[in-house]
Amino acid sequence: MIRKLMEVVGIEPERLRLEWISASEATKFAQVVTNFTEQIRALGPNPLGVRA
Amino acid sequence: MKSYLVAKEKGKNTFGGGVVQAIARGMLGSGMVIGLVSFIQGWDARDIRPALLTVEEEADSVVLSDYNPYGLSRILKGYIGGGRVGLIGRTCDVRAAIELAKRNQVNLDDIYTIGIACTEPRKCLSGETRGNCLRCQHFIPTMADLNCVLAEKATIVEAMNDKGAKALAVATVEEVAAFDPGYDFDQLRRAAAEHQEKDFAVKNLSFAEKLSYWFSQFDKCLKCYGCRNVCPICYCKECVLEGDRGIVPGGEIPPAKLFHLTRLAHVADSCLNCGQCDSACPMDIPISRLYHMLHQDLCALFGHESGMDMNPPPLAFITPQERTDMATVMERR
């Protein structure tokens, strides 16, 4: 639903990601965070952060 | 079963043959309800006020105007029992009552809902047609206990359940020959679809354009909280958007974008497109357009429409399919 909301108001839904990672899955956690950070960096700065 | 009725004793408001007023009189007179929430007329036809009628003699003051300045279900929200009450409202009022019931804000067993069909889009105070009503495709309140379609001289009434039948039984009405009220609901539905297409054109813009459009709208916001205060389904006693509630520091107002996006996330799954937020907004922000648009996307996603039945809202439960999907994900680990 939040993805749909973002789409409707014009924020790229790729900026939101939900993953279930157990406390014992350190490698997976690191991997997901690195991937996501890269993805976000590619999308550029957050349009919400621009102060009028 | 549909019955074609006129009231035996007509009051001053005789459009529809006075049937709704006769039902109100019957319900109050028989002690079936201790109060009826409805609109009454003040000084003139544009002075329509929400009211709680408690005695039989007041039944004649029930007006069914083309101007609905308030979401009547909002009044029911604070009601915590002590007797049954009735609601005489339009489809969106009835749907709001159902949405509130799903969230345990009202008990539908205590409320008789008498739905009045919209045979044309409602008007604003200025006499202009309301934008949300132009988009609305819910004309006949089939989810109400009693469903009334008013015509010039008589009313077509359908009791949708036992409660509705009981309410109809106490009214002093007589049956007339079946007739065609001459309303073309299919035409209205087509017109609404066209209006939706026009109003939702903003959907087809690029992400950046959409964002700048909505943010320029949000930036007009004065933070009067009017949209929240009139929303029939905004039911939190302690709103997260008020100061000192975790997001906004005490004594401050929330940033405009955060204010609207938070409200949107909170009510989009139960928005009824009743348009009270639009009417309340002093800055003419097209709030209901955004909510309606998102609600329709969610309808397509979850196959659920707000206020139509007592099925729980889509985000409140897990389907068996989702449970299996989740188990598969867990096993893969």
Short mmCIF file of C-alpha atoms in Angstrom, two decimals:
data_model
loop_
_atom_site.label_atom_id
_atom_site.label_comp_id
_atom_site.label_asym_id
_atom_site.label_seq_id
_atom_site.Cartn_x
_atom_site.Cartn_y
_atom_site.Cartn_z
CA MET A 1 0.00 0.00 0.00
CA ILE A 2 2.79 2.43 0.82
CA ARG A 3 4.34 1.63 -2.55
CA LYS A 4 1.06 2.53 -4.24
CA LEU A 5 0.92 5.73 -2.20
CA MET A 6 4.42 6.64 -3.31
CA GLU A 7 3.53 5.93 -6.90
CA VAL A 8 0.43 8.12 -6.72
CA VAL A 9 2.18 11.15 -5.27
CA GLY A 10 5.22 10.66 -7.48
CA ILE A 11 8.00 9.14 -5.38
CA GLU A 12 9.79 6.22 -7.03
CA PRO A 13 8.48 3.07 -5.31
CA GLU A 14 11.96 1.54 -5.62
CA ARG A 15 12.93 3.72 -2.69
CA LEU A 16 11.02 1.41 -0.39
CA ARG A 17 12.14 -2.14 0.27
CA LEU A 18 10.95 -4.68 2.79
CA GLU A 19 13.07 -7.70 3.65
CA TRP A 20 12.89 -10.25 6.42
CA ILE A 21 16.32 -11.07 7.74
CA SER A 22 17.00 -13.15 10.79
CA ALA A 23 19.53 -12.05 13.42
CA SER A 24 21.76 -14.96 12.37
CA GLU A 25 21.92 -13.94 8.74
CA ALA A 26 24.67 -11.36 8.94
CA THR A 27 25.95 -11.91 5.40
CA LYS A 28 22.48 -11.56 3.93
CA PHE A 29 21.90 -8.39 5.93
CA ALA A 30 25.12 -6.83 4.70
CA GLN A 31 24.34 -7.83 1.14
CA VAL A 32 20.81 -6.43 1.17
CA VAL A 33 21.88 -3.16 2.74
CA THR A 34 24.74 -2.72 0.25
CA ASN A 35 22.45 -3.47 -2.70
CA PHE A 36 19.77 -1.14 -1.46
CA THR A 37 22.22 1.66 -0.76
CA GLU A 38 23.57 1.34 -4.28
CA GLN A 39 20.08 1.35 -5.71
CA ILE A 40 19.10 4.46 -3.77
CA ARG A 41 22.30 6.24 -4.71
CA ALA A 42 21.54 5.56 -8.35
CA LEU A 43 18.07 7.14 -7.92
CA GLY A 44 19.60 10.33 -6.58
CA PRO A 45 18.64 12.52 -3.62
CA ASN A 46 15.25 12.10 -1.94
CA PRO A 47 12.75 14.51 -3.49
CA LEU A 48 11.10 14.89 -0.07
CA GLY A 49 14.29 16.22 1.43
CA VAL A 50 14.26 19.36 -0.70
CA ARG A 51 13.28 22.19 1.61
CA ALA A 52 11.24 24.98 0.14
CA MET B 1 -38.27 -6.79 -2.11
CA LYS B 2 -39.01 -3.31 -3.36
CA SER B 3 -42.11 -1.49 -2.18
CA TYR B 4 -43.53 1.63 -3.75
CA LEU B 5 -44.80 3.81 -0.95
CA VAL B 6 -46.34 7.14 -0.01
CA ALA B 7 -46.85 8.44 3.52
CA LYS B 8 -50.41 8.46 4.88
CA GLU B 9 -49.87 11.65 6.81
CA LYS B 10 -47.76 14.08 4.86
CA GLY B 11 -45.63 16.68 6.58
CA LYS B 12 -44.23 19.81 5.01
CA ASN B 13 -41.38 18.02 3.21
CA THR B 14 -43.30 16.00 0.74
CA PHE B 15 -40.75 15.20 -1.96
CA GLY B 16 -40.76 11.43 -2.18
CA GLY B 17 -44.28 11.35 -0.75
CA GLY B 18 -43.01 12.06 2.77
CA VAL B 19 -41.99 8.43 3.23
CA VAL B 20 -38.63 9.10 4.86
CA GLN B 21 -40.27 11.49 7.32
CA ALA B 22 -42.96 8.88 8.01
CA ILE B 23 -40.27 6.28 8.74
CA ALA B 24 -38.54 8.76 11.06
CA ARG B 25 -41.84 9.47 12.81
CA GLY B 26 -42.54 5.78 13.21
CA MET B 27 -39.10 4.97 14.56
CA LEU B 28 -39.10 7.81 17.09
CA GLY B 29 -42.75 7.33 18.03
CA SER B 30 -42.48 3.60 18.66
CA GLY B 31 -39.43 4.07 20.86
CA MET B 32 -37.44 1.88 18.52
CA VAL B 33 -34.65 4.46 18.55
CA ILE B 34 -33.83 7.13 21.11
CA GLY B 35 -32.50 9.47 18.49
CA LEU B 36 -32.14 10.00 14.76
CA VAL B 37 -29.17 11.66 13.13
CA SER B 38 -30.24 13.65 10.13
CA PHE B 39 -30.09 17.02 8.43
CA ILE B 40 -32.58 19.74 9.26
CA GLN B 41 -33.09 23.07 7.57
CA GLY B 42 -32.12 26.30 9.27
CA TRP B 43 -32.88 29.74 7.88
CA ASP B 44 -33.01 28.81 4.22
CA ALA B 45 -32.34 26.02 1.73
CA ARG B 46 -28.58 26.61 1.95
CA ASP B 47 -28.58 26.48 5.74
CA ILE B 48 -28.60 22.74 6.28
CA ARG B 49 -27.56 21.58 9.72
CA PRO B 50 -26.80 18.17 11.17
CA ALA B 51 -29.12 17.36 14.06
CA LEU B 52 -30.07 14.66 16.52
CA LEU B 53 -33.84 14.33 16.53
CA THR B 54 -35.29 12.80 19.67
CA VAL B 55 -39.06 13.32 19.59
CA GLU B 56 -41.67 12.21 17.11
CA GLU B 57 -42.82 15.77 16.33
CA GLU B 58 -39.36 16.60 14.96
CA ALA B 59 -39.61 13.96 12.24
CA ASP B 60 -41.08 16.43 9.77
CA SER B 61 -37.98 18.57 9.94
CA VAL B 62 -35.88 15.87 8.24
CA VAL B 63 -34.64 17.40 5.00
CA LEU B 64 -33.07 15.57 2.09
CA SER B 65 -31.30 18.45 0.44
CA ASP B 66 -28.89 18.44 -2.48
CA TYR B 67 -26.38 20.04 -0.13
CA ASN B 68 -24.69 17.87 2.53
CA PRO B 69 -22.42 20.04 4.63
CA TYR B 70 -21.32 17.36 7.06
CA GLY B 71 -20.49 13.66 7.22
CA LEU B 72 -23.27 12.47 9.49
CA SER B 73 -21.45 9.34 10.60
CA ARG B 74 -18.95 11.58 12.32
CA ILE B 75 -21.67 12.26 14.91
CA LEU B 76 -22.22 8.56 15.51
CA LYS B 77 -18.55 8.03 16.24
CA GLY B 78 -18.65 9.36 19.77
CA TYR B 79 -21.75 7.36 20.51
CA ILE B 80 -21.11 4.55 22.94
CA GLY B 81 -24.50 2.98 23.47
CA GLY B 82 -27.38 3.49 25.82
CA GLY B 83 -30.04 2.88 23.23
CA ARG B 84 -30.41 2.52 19.53
CA VAL B 85 -30.05 5.40 17.12
CA GLY B 86 -30.98 5.87 13.51
CA LEU B 87 -29.01 7.48 10.72
CA ILE B 88 -30.70 9.05 7.74
CA GLY B 89 -27.93 9.66 5.28
CA ARG B 90 -26.61 9.37 1.78
CA THR B 91 -24.66 6.36 0.57
CA CYS B 92 -21.33 7.78 1.76
CA ASP B 93 -22.75 8.38 5.27
CA VAL B 94 -23.90 4.78 5.49
CA ARG B 95 -20.60 3.48 4.13
CA ALA B 96 -18.74 5.60 6.69
CA ALA B 97 -20.80 4.03 9.47
CA ILE B 98 -19.83 0.58 8.20
CA GLU B 99 -16.15 1.53 8.01
CA LEU B 100 -16.32 2.82 11.58
CA ALA B 101 -17.99 -0.40 12.69
CA LYS B 102 -15.15 -2.44 11.18
CA ARG B 103 -12.77 -0.49 13.36
CA ASN B 104 -14.87 -0.97 16.48
CA GLN B 105 -15.84 2.68 16.68
CA VAL B 106 -19.56 2.09 16.47
CA ASN B 107 -21.74 -0.95 16.90
CA LEU B 108 -23.92 -1.49 13.85
CA ASP B 109 -26.41 -3.50 15.97
CA ASP B 110 -27.23 -0.21 17.70
CA ILE B 111 -27.64 1.77 14.51
CA TYR B 112 -30.43 1.70 12.01
CA THR B 113 -29.10 3.01 8.74
CA ILE B 114 -31.58 4.55 6.35
CA GLY B 115 -29.83 5.23 3.10
CA ILE B 116 -31.09 7.78 0.60
CA ALA B 117 -30.03 7.23 -2.99
CA CYS B 118 -28.25 10.05 -4.78
CA THR B 119 -30.08 10.68 -8.01
CA GLU B 120 -27.78 13.52 -9.03
CA PRO B 121 -24.38 14.78 -7.85
CA ARG B 122 -24.53 16.83 -4.64
CA LYS B 123 -23.90 20.56 -4.53
CA CYS B 124 -21.50 22.82 -2.63
CA LEU B 125 -22.66 25.78 -0.58
CA SER B 126 -22.07 27.96 -3.63
CA GLY B 127 -24.44 25.80 -5.66
CA GLU B 128 -21.61 24.31 -7.71
CA THR B 129 -21.55 20.55 -8.14
CA ARG B 130 -19.08 18.85 -5.82
CA GLY B 131 -16.08 17.35 -7.59
CA ASN B 132 -16.06 14.18 -5.52
CA CYS B 133 -19.75 13.57 -6.19
CA LEU B 134 -19.13 13.89 -9.93
CA ARG B 135 -16.63 11.02 -9.62
CA CYS B 136 -18.82 8.92 -7.33
CA GLN B 137 -20.29 5.68 -8.63
CA HIS B 138 -22.19 4.66 -5.52
CA PHE B 139 -25.71 5.96 -5.98
CA ILE B 140 -27.96 3.42 -4.30
CA PRO B 141 -27.21 2.56 -0.66
CA THR B 142 -27.65 -1.20 -0.92
CA MET B 143 -25.44 -1.60 2.16
CA ALA B 144 -27.94 0.28 4.37
CA ASP B 145 -30.70 -1.40 6.39
CA LEU B 146 -33.31 0.52 4.45
CA ASN B 147 -32.61 1.70 0.96
CA CYS B 148 -34.76 4.57 -0.33
CA VAL B 149 -34.97 6.00 -3.83
CA LEU B 150 -37.03 9.15 -3.81
CA ALA B 151 -39.20 10.21 -6.72
CA GLU B 152 -41.48 13.20 -7.12
CA LYS B 153 -44.58 11.80 -5.39
CA ALA B 154 -43.54 8.47 -3.88
CA THR B 155 -40.50 6.59 -2.62
CA ILE B 156 -39.18 3.18 -3.59
CA VAL B 157 -38.10 1.49 -0.37
CA GLU B 158 -36.25 -1.75 -0.01
CA ALA B 159 -35.56 -3.38 3.35
CA MET B 160 -32.12 -4.95 2.97
CA ASN B 161 -32.27 -6.95 6.21
CA ASP B 162 -34.40 -7.61 9.33
CA LYS B 163 -33.46 -4.29 10.87
CA GLY B 164 -34.67 -2.49 7.79
CA ALA B 165 -37.92 -4.49 7.78
CA LYS B 166 -38.53 -3.54 11.42
CA ALA B 167 -37.97 0.14 10.69
CA LEU B 168 -40.35 -0.04 7.76
CA ALA B 169 -42.99 -1.87 9.80
CA VAL B 170 -43.47 1.04 12.22
CA ALA B 171 -43.94 3.65 9.49
CA THR B 172 -47.46 4.76 8.57
CA VAL B 173 -47.26 4.38 4.82
CA GLU B 174 -49.37 2.93 2.08
CA GLU B 175 -48.41 1.14 -1.06
CA VAL B 176 -48.92 2.59 -4.52
CA ALA B 177 -48.70 1.01 -7.95
CA ALA B 178 -45.18 0.25 -9.16
CA PHE B 179 -43.69 3.00 -11.32
CA ASP B 180 -40.47 3.91 -13.01
CA PRO B 181 -38.80 6.84 -11.22
CA GLY B 182 -37.00 7.69 -14.45
CA TYR B 183 -33.47 7.86 -13.08
CA ASP B 184 -30.77 6.62 -15.40
CA PHE B 185 -28.15 5.29 -13.01
CA ASP B 186 -26.13 3.74 -15.84
CA GLN B 187 -25.81 7.14 -17.45
CA LEU B 188 -24.70 8.64 -14.10
CA ARG B 189 -22.17 5.84 -13.71
CA ARG B 190 -20.76 6.49 -17.18
CA ALA B 191 -20.56 10.22 -16.46
CA ALA B 192 -18.73 9.46 -13.21
CA ALA B 193 -16.24 7.24 -15.04
CA GLU B 194 -15.54 10.11 -17.45
CA HIS B 195 -15.01 12.50 -14.58
CA GLN B 196 -12.65 10.04 -12.94
CA GLU B 197 -10.61 9.80 -16.08
CA LYS B 198 -10.40 13.59 -16.28
CA ASP B 199 -9.66 14.12 -12.58
CA PHE B 200 -7.13 11.31 -12.40
CA ALA B 201 -5.18 12.48 -15.46
CA VAL B 202 -2.43 13.54 -13.06
CA LYS B 203 -1.70 9.81 -12.69
CA ASN B 204 -0.17 9.71 -16.16
CA LEU B 205 2.47 12.36 -15.45
CA SER B 206 6.08 11.44 -14.78
CA PHE B 207 7.18 10.87 -11.17
CA ALA B 208 8.87 14.27 -10.94
CA GLU B 209 5.84 16.08 -12.39
CA LYS B 210 3.43 14.28 -10.07
CA LEU B 211 5.58 15.07 -7.09
CA SER B 212 5.86 18.75 -7.91
CA TYR B 213 2.10 18.92 -8.59
CA TRP B 214 1.11 17.39 -5.26
CA PHE B 215 3.78 19.19 -3.30
CA SER B 216 2.68 22.53 -4.73
CA GLN B 217 -0.83 21.62 -3.55
CA PHE B 218 0.37 20.54 -0.11
CA ASP B 219 2.38 23.73 0.26
CA LYS B 220 -0.85 25.71 0.26
CA CYS B 221 -1.86 23.93 3.47
CA LEU B 222 -2.49 26.15 6.50
CA LYS B 223 -2.58 23.19 8.92
CA CYS B 224 -6.05 24.08 10.12
CA TYR B 225 -6.67 20.34 10.59
CA GLY B 226 -10.09 20.89 9.02
CA CYS B 227 -9.80 17.87 6.72
CA ARG B 228 -8.93 15.65 9.65
CA ASN B 229 -11.70 17.07 11.79
CA VAL B 230 -14.47 16.48 9.27
CA CYS B 231 -13.23 13.11 8.01
CA PRO B 232 -15.87 10.56 9.03
CA ILE B 233 -13.32 7.78 9.32
CA CYS B 234 -10.45 9.64 11.03
CA TYR B 235 -11.23 8.20 14.42
CA CYS B 236 -8.06 8.37 16.54
CA LYS B 237 -8.66 10.25 19.78
CA GLU B 238 -5.01 11.16 19.94
CA CYS B 239 -3.84 12.05 16.46
CA VAL B 240 -0.22 11.40 15.63
CA LEU B 241 -0.14 14.67 13.70
CA GLU B 242 -0.68 16.75 16.81
CA GLY B 243 2.24 18.21 18.74
CA ASP B 244 4.11 16.07 21.28
CA ARG B 245 2.86 12.77 19.89
CA GLY B 246 6.19 11.43 18.69
CA ILE B 247 6.47 13.01 15.25
CA VAL B 248 5.87 16.71 15.78
CA PRO B 249 7.50 18.54 18.70
CA GLY B 250 5.08 20.12 21.19
CA GLY B 251 3.78 23.53 20.17
CA GLU B 252 4.77 23.07 16.52
CA ILE B 253 2.82 22.22 13.43
CA PRO B 254 3.82 19.35 11.13
CA PRO B 255 5.44 20.07 7.76
CA ALA B 256 2.77 20.29 5.05
CA LYS B 257 4.05 17.30 3.08
CA LEU B 258 4.29 15.07 6.10
CA PHE B 259 0.85 16.12 7.27
CA HIS B 260 -0.87 15.12 4.05
CA LEU B 261 1.16 11.99 3.33
CA THR B 262 0.53 10.71 6.85
CA ARG B 263 -3.20 11.29 6.57
CA LEU B 264 -3.17 9.66 3.16
CA ALA B 265 -1.43 6.54 4.49
CA HIS B 266 -3.87 6.38 7.41
CA VAL B 267 -7.17 6.66 5.61
CA ALA B 268 -6.60 5.64 1.99
CA ASP B 269 -7.82 2.08 2.57
CA SER B 270 -11.11 3.29 4.02
CA CYS B 271 -11.66 6.56 2.11
CA LEU B 272 -15.26 6.83 0.91
CA ASN B 273 -14.77 9.79 -1.40
CA CYS B 274 -17.39 11.66 0.62
CA GLY B 275 -15.59 14.91 -0.17
CA GLN B 276 -16.00 16.50 3.24
CA CYS B 277 -12.24 17.23 3.29
CA ASP B 278 -12.54 19.19 0.04
CA SER B 279 -15.45 21.19 1.39
CA ALA B 280 -13.61 21.94 4.62
CA CYS B 281 -10.33 22.98 3.02
CA PRO B 282 -9.97 26.77 3.03
CA MET B 283 -7.12 26.53 0.51
CA ASP B 284 -8.92 24.40 -2.08
CA ILE B 285 -6.44 21.54 -2.00
CA PRO B 286 -8.00 18.68 -4.02
CA ILE B 287 -7.62 16.22 -1.13
CA SER B 288 -10.42 13.82 -1.99
CA ARG B 289 -9.07 13.51 -5.54
CA LEU B 290 -5.76 12.17 -4.22
CA TYR B 291 -7.45 9.85 -1.69
CA HIS B 292 -9.98 8.55 -4.17
CA MET B 293 -7.24 7.90 -6.70
CA LEU B 294 -5.15 5.90 -4.24
CA HIS B 295 -8.21 4.10 -2.89
CA GLN B 296 -9.08 2.93 -6.39
CA ASP B 297 -5.56 1.59 -6.89
CA LEU B 298 -5.88 -0.28 -3.61
CA CYS B 299 -9.30 -1.62 -4.64
CA ALA B 300 -7.72 -3.11 -7.74
CA LEU B 301 -4.87 -4.54 -5.67
CA PHE B 302 -6.91 -6.07 -2.85
CA GLY B 303 -10.32 -6.51 -4.47
CA HIS B 304 -11.87 -4.59 -1.61
CA GLU B 305 -13.96 -1.47 -1.54
CA SER B 306 -14.55 0.56 1.59
CA GLY B 307 -17.91 0.58 3.30
CA MET B 308 -19.67 -1.95 1.11
CA ASP B 309 -19.83 -4.83 3.59
CA MET B 310 -18.41 -5.89 6.93
CA ASN B 311 -15.38 -7.67 5.41
CA PRO B 312 -12.29 -6.58 7.33
CA PRO B 313 -10.03 -3.98 5.67
CA PRO B 314 -7.31 -5.57 3.49
CA LEU B 315 -4.42 -4.67 5.77
CA ALA B 316 -6.07 -6.13 8.87
CA PHE B 317 -5.72 -9.84 8.06
CA ILE B 318 -3.60 -12.44 6.28
CA THR B 319 -5.15 -14.59 3.59
CA PRO B 320 -4.46 -18.37 3.57
CA GLN B 321 -2.50 -17.81 0.35
CA GLU B 322 -0.28 -15.23 2.02
CA ARG B 323 0.27 -17.62 4.93
CA THR B 324 1.49 -20.35 2.55
CA ASP B 325 3.68 -17.88 0.69
CA MET B 326 5.22 -16.81 3.97
CA ALA B 327 5.86 -20.41 5.02
CA THR B 328 7.62 -21.10 1.70
CA VAL B 329 9.86 -18.08 2.21
CA MET B 330 10.73 -19.28 5.72
CA GLU B 331 11.53 -22.82 4.53
CA ARG B 332 13.89 -21.57 1.86
CA ARG B 333 16.12 -20.17 4.56
#
